[in-house]
Amino acid sequence: MKVAVMGAGIGGLALAQGLLKVGVDVTVFERDPSPQYRKQGYRIHISPVGEEALAAMLPDAVRRRVIATATQPGDLVAGFDDQLNPQFEQVYPVAGPDAVTSVDRYAFRRALMTGLDDVLQFGKQFASYVETPDGVEIAFADGTSAVADVLVGADGVGSRVRGQLVPELDVLDIGVRCIYGKVPLTPAVRETAPEAFLRGFCFASNGSGLGAAFAPVVFREPPVEYGDYLMAVLTGTNPVLGASDDELFAMSPAELWAIVERSVADWHPTIRELVDAGEPGAAFPITLRTCIKVPSWSSSRVTLLGDAVHPMTPAAGAGANTALWDAARLTRALTSDKDLVTYQQEVIANSQPIVTESLHNAERMFKVSV
Ligand SMILES: Cc1cc2nc3c(=O)[nH]c(=O)nc-3n(C[C@H](O)[C@H](O)[C@H](O)COP(=O)(O)OP(=O)(O)OC[C@H]3O[C@@H](n4cnc5c(N)ncnc54)[C@H](O)[C@@H]3O)c2cc1C
């Protein structure tokens, strides 16, 4: 069997590892021109669900790379108001030395690419497919084509594979924009940051829809490109951020960071100090999107995984973990007597409650109603 995976994101790469491990002929097609193309990392929480899926799919050498490049485990989720008065706190047991509880997105993807040199093709933007009695013919934007027995759309929230397979799915913009950034963890920043910001995920809010999340990314083994940092994300609607989408998405990273500085100008001095120490060149904007009902589809040769099938807000920290769960189930379906229809049913049953929870969390956190 020949499997073509569209998208070398978290789910697509994990699936390729799982299939390769059991000898399936798999090729991953990625639209980015190279693995180094986007170095913008951000912290992704890996839950026991994601960890279990990784353990099931990854060969030992790749799993060791993932563990080595993961971040040091945290033990806290906490909330504050904008003057840093504590609102809630949840402490977790500290995970063991081999545990993967959070990763930097770029470092994680690079680790998942270990040993995939012959499997990955960059600069290949999926355009369309045609199902034939013998398989699937795939067309790329550069005019080239490929054939496979099974096509997997692992091409993320804006999936073109889904666009053709399930054109009726509405992906909703929930109206919240994030300005994502990094504060390098210099000795001065470590000194300034509240202890909680160095222990886990912290969310500060002014109670009127403006929020700022902070979480440490302290590598076990940093990528060559950058070192430890504090993830810093400002969240709000366009009116709260004081910029329309046309303005926001045309801004330079430095202009975006200036919005963050302006937004927290009357917040606690420690937060202002941390933002002032940010890396202005690292800022970028993100639109938060979700589906409401996870779709079903009818094809025996084309299927979907991850954000392509169940786009969700990041407010439950579950998108990547669910993509990994899908990849593990799909590896099993493609290498056992389970079929793609069973896989699809499993994906819908598993992801629908998570999509709903992520949306409810986002509505509460960001004070929006979808
Ligand atoms: C700020 C933020 C924080 C988050 N935090 C968490 C967290 O803590 N925990 C968690 O579980 N999840 C988190 N998520 C969600 C998580 O990042 C996604 O759910 C996850 O990346 C989905 O994986 P995927 O493989 O489905 O898609 P992606 O990782 O998005 O990969 C899709 C890939 O497909 C490629 N592609 C797209 N179109 C094409 C095309 N036409 N042809 C070829 N290739 C294409 C893209 O370039 C990309 O490489 C967060 C998301 C954001 C934005």
Short mmCIF file of C-alpha atoms and ligand atoms in Angstrom, two decimals:
data_model
loop_
_atom_site.label_atom_id
_atom_site.label_comp_id
_atom_site.label_asym_id
_atom_site.label_seq_id
_atom_site.Cartn_x
_atom_site.Cartn_y
_atom_site.Cartn_z
CA MET A 1 0.00 0.00 0.00
CA LYS A 2 1.20 3.50 -0.90
CA VAL A 3 0.09 6.33 1.40
CA ALA A 4 0.40 10.03 0.50
CA VAL A 5 0.19 12.45 3.43
CA MET A 6 -0.47 16.14 2.71
CA GLY A 7 1.18 18.32 5.36
CA ALA A 8 4.32 17.84 7.47
CA GLY A 9 2.74 19.25 10.61
CA ILE A 10 2.50 17.47 13.92
CA GLY A 11 -0.11 14.90 12.89
CA GLY A 12 1.29 14.20 9.40
CA LEU A 13 4.85 13.64 10.66
CA ALA A 14 3.75 11.38 13.51
CA LEU A 15 1.63 9.34 11.10
CA ALA A 16 4.57 8.98 8.71
CA GLN A 17 6.74 7.70 11.57
CA GLY A 18 4.06 5.21 12.61
CA LEU A 19 3.59 3.89 9.08
CA LEU A 20 7.29 3.74 8.26
CA LYS A 21 7.94 1.77 11.46
CA VAL A 22 5.73 -1.06 10.16
CA GLY A 23 7.06 -0.89 6.61
CA VAL A 24 4.25 1.01 4.83
CA ASP A 25 5.32 2.99 1.75
CA VAL A 26 4.57 6.59 2.81
CA THR A 27 5.43 10.01 1.35
CA VAL A 28 4.72 13.34 3.08
CA PHE A 29 4.17 16.38 0.86
CA GLU A 30 4.65 19.80 2.55
CA ARG A 31 4.02 23.21 0.99
CA ASP A 32 6.82 24.97 2.93
CA PRO A 33 9.99 25.14 0.85
CA SER A 34 12.18 23.64 3.60
CA PRO A 35 12.08 22.39 7.20
CA GLN A 36 13.77 25.62 8.38
CA TYR A 37 11.24 27.84 6.60
CA ARG A 38 9.22 28.75 9.70
CA LYS A 39 11.24 28.98 12.88
CA GLN A 40 8.37 30.55 14.82
CA GLY A 41 7.95 28.17 17.70
CA TYR A 42 5.41 28.27 20.41
CA ARG A 43 4.83 26.11 23.42
CA ILE A 44 2.54 23.14 22.99
CA HIS A 45 1.31 21.27 26.02
CA ILE A 46 1.51 17.51 25.47
CA SER A 47 -1.07 15.61 27.50
CA PRO A 48 -0.93 11.91 28.49
CA VAL A 49 -3.13 11.28 25.40
CA GLY A 50 -0.48 12.81 23.12
CA GLU A 51 2.35 11.07 24.95
CA GLU A 52 0.66 7.67 24.63
CA ALA A 53 0.08 8.22 20.90
CA LEU A 54 3.74 9.20 20.42
CA ALA A 55 4.88 6.10 22.30
CA ALA A 56 2.72 3.92 20.04
CA MET A 57 3.97 5.45 16.77
CA LEU A 58 7.57 6.55 17.13
CA PRO A 59 10.58 4.30 16.66
CA ASP A 60 12.91 4.40 19.69
CA ALA A 61 15.48 6.75 18.13
CA VAL A 62 12.81 9.30 17.20
CA ARG A 63 11.15 9.07 20.60
CA ARG A 64 14.51 9.74 22.24
CA ARG A 65 14.93 12.85 20.02
CA VAL A 66 11.48 14.08 21.04
CA ILE A 67 12.28 13.57 24.73
CA ALA A 68 15.70 15.26 24.38
CA THR A 69 14.31 18.35 22.63
CA ALA A 70 11.18 18.69 24.80
CA THR A 71 10.95 21.40 27.44
CA GLN A 72 11.47 20.83 31.13
CA PRO A 73 8.15 19.82 32.68
CA GLY A 74 6.17 22.47 34.53
CA ASP A 75 3.82 21.83 37.45
CA LEU A 76 1.35 24.72 37.43
CA VAL A 77 -1.60 26.33 35.67
CA ALA A 78 -2.56 29.68 37.21
CA GLY A 79 -4.73 32.72 36.56
CA PHE A 80 -4.21 36.35 37.58
CA ASP A 81 -5.84 39.71 37.10
CA ASP A 82 -3.92 42.45 35.32
CA GLN A 83 -2.37 43.59 38.64
CA LEU A 84 -1.06 40.05 39.21
CA ASN A 85 -3.55 39.23 41.97
CA PRO A 86 -3.97 35.43 41.92
CA GLN A 87 -7.39 34.22 40.68
CA PHE A 88 -6.86 30.46 40.58
CA GLU A 89 -4.07 27.92 40.78
CA GLN A 90 -3.75 24.24 39.97
CA VAL A 91 -0.57 22.37 40.90
CA TYR A 92 0.38 19.08 39.24
CA PRO A 93 2.90 16.44 40.29
CA VAL A 94 6.30 17.08 38.67
CA ALA A 95 6.73 14.68 35.74
CA GLY A 96 9.68 12.29 35.46
CA PRO A 97 12.88 12.96 33.47
CA ASP A 98 11.64 11.12 30.36
CA ALA A 99 8.20 12.70 30.38
CA VAL A 100 7.12 14.97 27.51
CA THR A 101 4.67 17.50 28.91
CA SER A 102 5.40 20.44 26.63
CA VAL A 103 7.38 21.12 23.49
CA ASP A 104 8.43 24.02 21.30
CA ARG A 105 6.54 23.57 18.04
CA TYR A 106 9.56 24.06 15.77
CA ALA A 107 11.87 21.82 17.84
CA PHE A 108 9.13 19.16 18.06
CA ARG A 109 8.55 19.11 14.31
CA ARG A 110 12.30 18.87 13.69
CA ALA A 111 12.52 15.90 16.10
CA LEU A 112 9.54 14.23 14.38
CA MET A 113 11.39 14.59 11.05
CA THR A 114 14.25 12.36 12.32
CA GLY A 115 14.92 9.61 9.77
CA LEU A 116 12.29 10.90 7.31
CA ASP A 117 14.72 12.34 4.70
CA ASP A 118 13.55 9.91 2.02
CA VAL A 119 9.89 10.35 2.95
CA LEU A 120 9.54 14.15 3.05
CA GLN A 121 9.05 16.31 -0.02
CA PHE A 122 9.09 20.09 0.53
CA GLY A 123 7.74 22.80 -1.76
CA LYS A 124 4.76 20.61 -2.67
CA GLN A 125 1.48 22.45 -2.25
CA PHE A 126 -1.51 20.17 -2.62
CA ALA A 127 -4.03 21.50 -5.17
CA SER A 128 -6.62 18.75 -5.85
CA TYR A 129 -7.21 15.03 -6.21
CA VAL A 130 -9.17 12.62 -8.39
CA GLU A 131 -10.28 9.22 -7.12
CA THR A 132 -9.92 6.45 -9.70
CA PRO A 133 -10.84 2.74 -9.45
CA ASP A 134 -7.14 2.01 -8.76
CA GLY A 135 -6.23 4.79 -6.36
CA VAL A 136 -5.94 8.55 -5.98
CA GLU A 137 -4.27 10.95 -8.41
CA ILE A 138 -2.92 14.02 -6.67
CA ALA A 139 -2.16 17.35 -8.34
CA PHE A 140 0.22 19.94 -6.86
CA ALA A 141 0.25 23.71 -7.38
CA ASP A 142 3.61 23.45 -9.22
CA GLY A 143 1.97 21.35 -11.96
CA THR A 144 3.45 18.02 -10.81
CA SER A 145 1.40 15.01 -9.70
CA ALA A 146 1.60 11.81 -7.65
CA VAL A 147 -0.45 8.64 -7.24
CA ALA A 148 -1.26 6.72 -4.08
CA ASP A 149 -3.65 4.11 -2.74
CA VAL A 150 -4.67 6.33 0.18
CA LEU A 151 -4.54 10.12 0.50
CA VAL A 152 -4.43 11.65 4.00
CA GLY A 153 -5.25 15.34 4.45
CA ALA A 154 -3.06 16.41 7.38
CA ASP A 155 -2.89 19.95 6.03
CA GLY A 156 -4.16 21.86 9.03
CA VAL A 157 -7.00 24.26 9.75
CA GLY A 158 -7.21 25.64 6.20
CA SER A 159 -7.03 22.13 4.66
CA ARG A 160 -7.47 22.03 0.92
CA VAL A 161 -7.99 18.27 1.03
CA ARG A 162 -10.96 18.87 3.35
CA GLY A 163 -12.10 21.71 1.06
CA GLN A 164 -12.57 19.13 -1.70
CA LEU A 165 -13.73 16.20 0.47
CA VAL A 166 -16.14 18.07 2.79
CA PRO A 167 -16.76 21.45 1.09
CA GLU A 168 -19.80 22.10 3.28
CA LEU A 169 -17.79 22.33 6.54
CA ASP A 170 -17.92 25.82 8.04
CA VAL A 171 -14.75 26.85 9.84
CA LEU A 172 -15.75 29.76 12.05
CA ASP A 173 -13.60 32.68 13.07
CA ILE A 174 -14.37 33.14 16.78
CA GLY A 175 -13.38 36.81 16.58
CA VAL A 176 -10.29 36.50 18.81
CA ARG A 177 -6.83 37.48 17.60
CA CYS A 178 -3.57 36.49 19.29
CA ILE A 179 -0.30 38.32 19.04
CA TYR A 180 2.22 35.64 19.76
CA GLY A 181 5.70 36.56 21.00
CA LYS A 182 8.78 35.54 22.91
CA VAL A 183 10.64 36.98 25.86
CA PRO A 184 14.15 35.46 25.88
CA LEU A 185 14.90 33.98 29.31
CA THR A 186 17.95 36.08 30.16
CA PRO A 187 19.21 36.14 33.77
CA ALA A 188 17.47 39.54 34.17
CA VAL A 189 14.13 38.15 32.92
CA ARG A 190 14.41 35.10 35.20
CA GLU A 191 14.96 37.54 38.05
CA THR A 192 11.96 39.72 37.09
CA ALA A 193 9.41 37.01 36.21
CA PRO A 194 7.00 35.94 38.95
CA GLU A 195 7.85 32.42 40.14
CA ALA A 196 4.57 31.10 38.70
CA PHE A 197 5.47 32.28 35.16
CA LEU A 198 8.55 30.04 35.31
CA ARG A 199 6.61 27.04 36.61
CA GLY A 200 3.84 26.61 34.06
CA PHE A 201 1.04 28.18 32.02
CA CYS A 202 -0.21 31.49 33.46
CA PHE A 203 -3.03 33.63 32.09
CA ALA A 204 -3.54 37.23 33.20
CA SER A 205 -6.68 39.11 32.22
CA ASN A 206 -8.09 42.60 32.70
CA GLY A 207 -11.62 41.15 32.95
CA SER A 208 -12.74 43.06 29.83
CA GLY A 209 -11.56 40.69 27.12
CA LEU A 210 -7.84 41.52 27.08
CA GLY A 211 -5.64 38.63 28.16
CA ALA A 212 -1.95 37.76 28.24
CA ALA A 213 -0.61 34.23 28.57
CA PHE A 214 2.91 33.42 29.72
CA ALA A 215 4.62 30.02 29.87
CA PRO A 216 8.27 28.96 30.10
CA VAL A 217 10.04 27.10 27.32
CA VAL A 218 13.16 25.79 29.02
CA PHE A 219 14.72 23.23 26.72
CA ARG A 220 16.39 20.03 27.75
CA GLU A 221 18.46 20.52 24.59
CA PRO A 222 17.73 23.76 22.68
CA PRO A 223 17.54 23.96 18.89
CA VAL A 224 20.60 25.56 17.30
CA GLU A 225 18.53 28.58 16.22
CA TYR A 226 17.42 29.90 19.63
CA GLY A 227 17.41 29.29 23.37
CA ASP A 228 15.06 29.30 26.34
CA TYR A 229 12.20 31.79 26.30
CA LEU A 230 8.99 32.81 27.96
CA MET A 231 6.10 32.39 25.56
CA ALA A 232 4.00 35.56 25.70
CA VAL A 233 0.64 35.77 23.90
CA LEU A 234 -1.72 38.74 23.91
CA THR A 235 -5.37 37.91 23.18
CA GLY A 236 -8.39 40.07 22.38
CA THR A 237 -10.91 41.00 19.72
CA ASN A 238 -10.00 43.57 17.06
CA PRO A 239 -11.69 46.45 18.97
CA VAL A 240 -9.96 45.41 22.21
CA LEU A 241 -6.57 45.29 20.45
CA GLY A 242 -7.38 48.56 18.66
CA ALA A 243 -6.51 47.24 15.19
CA SER A 244 -8.57 45.83 12.32
CA ASP A 245 -7.50 42.61 10.57
CA ASP A 246 -6.28 44.60 7.57
CA GLU A 247 -4.01 46.56 9.91
CA LEU A 248 -2.98 43.64 12.12
CA PHE A 249 -2.00 41.26 9.34
CA ALA A 250 -0.06 43.98 7.46
CA MET A 251 2.01 44.97 10.50
CA SER A 252 5.69 44.23 10.96
CA PRO A 253 6.63 42.09 13.99
CA ALA A 254 7.90 45.25 15.75
CA GLU A 255 4.56 47.03 15.14
CA LEU A 256 2.69 44.03 16.54
CA TRP A 257 4.86 44.01 19.63
CA ALA A 258 4.15 47.74 20.06
CA ILE A 259 0.44 46.78 20.36
CA VAL A 260 1.34 44.34 23.13
CA GLU A 261 3.34 47.05 24.94
CA ARG A 262 0.51 49.56 24.55
CA SER A 263 -2.13 47.04 25.69
CA VAL A 264 -0.40 46.23 29.00
CA ALA A 265 0.74 49.82 29.69
CA ASP A 266 -1.42 50.09 32.84
CA TRP A 267 -0.94 46.47 33.98
CA HIS A 268 1.31 45.41 36.85
CA PRO A 269 4.87 46.79 36.41
CA THR A 270 6.33 43.26 36.33
CA ILE A 271 4.22 42.37 33.28
CA ARG A 272 5.24 45.60 31.59
CA GLU A 273 8.88 44.86 32.31
CA LEU A 274 8.60 41.38 30.84
CA VAL A 275 6.92 42.70 27.70
CA ASP A 276 9.60 45.39 27.38
CA ALA A 277 12.19 42.58 27.38
CA GLY A 278 10.38 40.80 24.50
CA GLU A 279 11.94 40.00 21.15
CA PRO A 280 10.03 42.38 18.82
CA GLY A 281 11.14 40.50 15.68
CA ALA A 282 9.45 37.28 16.87
CA ALA A 283 5.85 38.58 17.02
CA PHE A 284 3.15 37.30 14.68
CA PRO A 285 -0.67 37.38 14.66
CA ILE A 286 -3.01 34.37 14.72
CA THR A 287 -6.76 34.09 14.10
CA LEU A 288 -8.59 31.63 16.36
CA ARG A 289 -10.93 29.35 14.43
CA THR A 290 -13.10 26.34 15.16
CA CYS A 291 -15.66 24.03 13.67
CA ILE A 292 -18.90 23.39 15.55
CA LYS A 293 -19.72 19.89 14.32
CA VAL A 294 -16.92 17.53 13.31
CA PRO A 295 -17.82 16.46 9.76
CA SER A 296 -18.22 13.01 8.27
CA TRP A 297 -17.30 12.13 4.69
CA SER A 298 -17.64 9.30 2.23
CA SER A 299 -14.53 8.02 0.54
CA SER A 300 -12.71 4.75 0.89
CA ARG A 301 -9.39 6.26 -0.22
CA VAL A 302 -9.25 9.83 1.07
CA THR A 303 -9.23 10.66 4.77
CA LEU A 304 -8.32 13.46 7.18
CA LEU A 305 -6.57 13.96 10.50
CA GLY A 306 -5.88 16.72 13.02
CA ASP A 307 -6.89 20.35 12.47
CA ALA A 308 -7.95 19.44 8.92
CA VAL A 309 -10.92 17.49 10.27
CA HIS A 310 -11.59 19.09 13.67
CA PRO A 311 -10.30 22.66 13.82
CA MET A 312 -10.57 23.86 17.42
CA THR A 313 -9.47 26.83 19.51
CA PRO A 314 -6.27 26.35 21.52
CA ALA A 315 -8.18 27.06 24.74
CA ALA A 316 -8.16 23.43 25.90
CA GLY A 317 -4.53 22.81 24.85
CA ALA A 318 -5.80 19.82 22.89
CA GLY A 319 -5.43 20.38 19.10
CA ALA A 320 -2.00 18.81 18.73
CA ASN A 321 -2.78 16.03 21.20
CA THR A 322 -5.94 15.14 19.29
CA ALA A 323 -3.98 15.21 16.00
CA LEU A 324 -1.52 12.73 17.55
CA TRP A 325 -4.40 10.54 18.76
CA ASP A 326 -5.83 10.55 15.21
CA ALA A 327 -2.44 9.65 13.74
CA ALA A 328 -2.06 6.67 16.09
CA ARG A 329 -5.58 5.43 15.22
CA LEU A 330 -4.97 5.91 11.51
CA THR A 331 -1.67 4.02 11.72
CA ARG A 332 -3.62 1.16 13.27
CA ALA A 333 -6.44 1.34 10.71
CA LEU A 334 -4.03 1.30 7.78
CA THR A 335 -2.03 -1.62 9.13
CA SER A 336 -4.80 -3.85 10.46
CA ASP A 337 -8.16 -5.08 9.27
CA LYS A 338 -9.87 -1.89 10.49
CA ASP A 339 -11.06 0.26 7.62
CA LEU A 340 -11.12 4.00 7.05
CA VAL A 341 -14.83 4.17 7.90
CA THR A 342 -14.14 2.79 11.39
CA TYR A 343 -11.26 5.25 11.74
CA GLN A 344 -13.57 8.12 10.75
CA GLN A 345 -16.19 7.05 13.32
CA GLU A 346 -13.51 6.89 16.03
CA VAL A 347 -12.21 10.36 15.13
CA ILE A 348 -15.66 11.94 15.25
CA ALA A 349 -16.58 10.29 18.56
CA ASN A 350 -13.27 11.26 20.17
CA SER A 351 -12.89 14.82 18.88
CA GLN A 352 -16.43 16.22 19.03
CA PRO A 353 -16.47 16.69 22.85
CA ILE A 354 -12.96 18.19 22.72
CA VAL A 355 -13.96 20.72 20.03
CA THR A 356 -16.99 21.72 22.13
CA GLU A 357 -14.93 22.04 25.32
CA SER A 358 -12.27 24.11 23.51
CA LEU A 359 -14.94 26.48 22.25
CA HIS A 360 -16.58 26.86 25.67
CA ASN A 361 -13.19 27.51 27.26
CA ALA A 362 -12.43 30.14 24.61
CA GLU A 363 -15.79 31.86 25.14
CA ARG A 364 -15.12 32.05 28.89
CA MET A 365 -11.45 33.05 28.62
CA PHE A 366 -11.79 35.60 25.84
CA LYS A 367 -15.30 36.91 26.69
CA VAL A 368 -16.75 36.17 23.26
CA SER A 369 -19.91 34.39 22.21
CA VAL A 370 -19.91 32.24 19.06
C1 LIG B 1 -0.86 29.67 19.80
C2 LIG B 1 -1.26 28.21 19.75
C3 LIG B 1 -1.03 27.40 20.85
C4 LIG B 1 -1.40 26.06 20.82
N1 LIG B 1 -1.18 25.29 21.91
C5 LIG B 1 -1.52 23.98 21.90
C6 LIG B 1 -1.27 23.16 23.04
O1 LIG B 1 -0.76 23.60 24.08
N2 LIG B 1 -1.63 21.84 22.96
C7 LIG B 1 -2.22 21.32 21.84
O2 LIG B 1 -2.53 20.11 21.84
N3 LIG B 1 -2.45 22.08 20.75
C8 LIG B 1 -2.12 23.39 20.74
N4 LIG B 1 -2.34 24.16 19.64
C9 LIG B 1 -2.95 23.55 18.44
C10 LIG B 1 -1.95 22.81 17.59
O3 LIG B 1 -0.89 23.66 17.20
C11 LIG B 1 -2.65 22.26 16.34
O4 LIG B 1 -3.85 21.63 16.72
C12 LIG B 1 -1.75 21.22 15.67
O5 LIG B 1 -0.62 21.85 15.12
C13 LIG B 1 -2.53 20.48 14.57
O6 LIG B 1 -1.67 19.59 13.93
P1 LIG B 1 -1.94 19.17 12.40
O7 LIG B 1 -0.88 18.20 12.06
O8 LIG B 1 -3.35 18.79 12.22
O9 LIG B 1 -1.76 20.53 11.59
P2 LIG B 1 -0.52 21.50 11.49
O10 LIG B 1 0.45 21.22 12.58
O11 LIG B 1 -1.08 22.86 11.35
O12 LIG B 1 0.19 21.07 10.13
C14 LIG B 1 -0.37 21.29 8.88
C15 LIG B 1 0.76 21.27 7.86
O13 LIG B 1 0.18 21.23 6.55
C16 LIG B 1 0.89 22.11 5.71
N5 LIG B 1 0.00 22.48 4.61
C17 LIG B 1 -1.07 23.31 4.65
N6 LIG B 1 -1.67 23.39 3.45
C18 LIG B 1 -0.97 22.57 2.62
C19 LIG B 1 -1.11 22.22 1.25
N7 LIG B 1 -2.08 22.74 0.48
N8 LIG B 1 -0.22 21.35 0.72
C20 LIG B 1 0.79 20.81 1.48
N9 LIG B 1 0.96 21.13 2.78
C21 LIG B 1 0.09 21.99 3.36
C22 LIG B 1 1.27 23.26 6.63
O14 LIG B 1 2.34 24.04 6.11
C23 LIG B 1 1.64 22.52 7.91
O15 LIG B 1 2.99 22.13 7.93
C24 LIG B 1 -1.99 25.52 19.65
C25 LIG B 1 -2.21 26.33 18.54
C26 LIG B 1 -1.86 27.66 18.58
C27 LIG B 1 -2.11 28.50 17.36
#
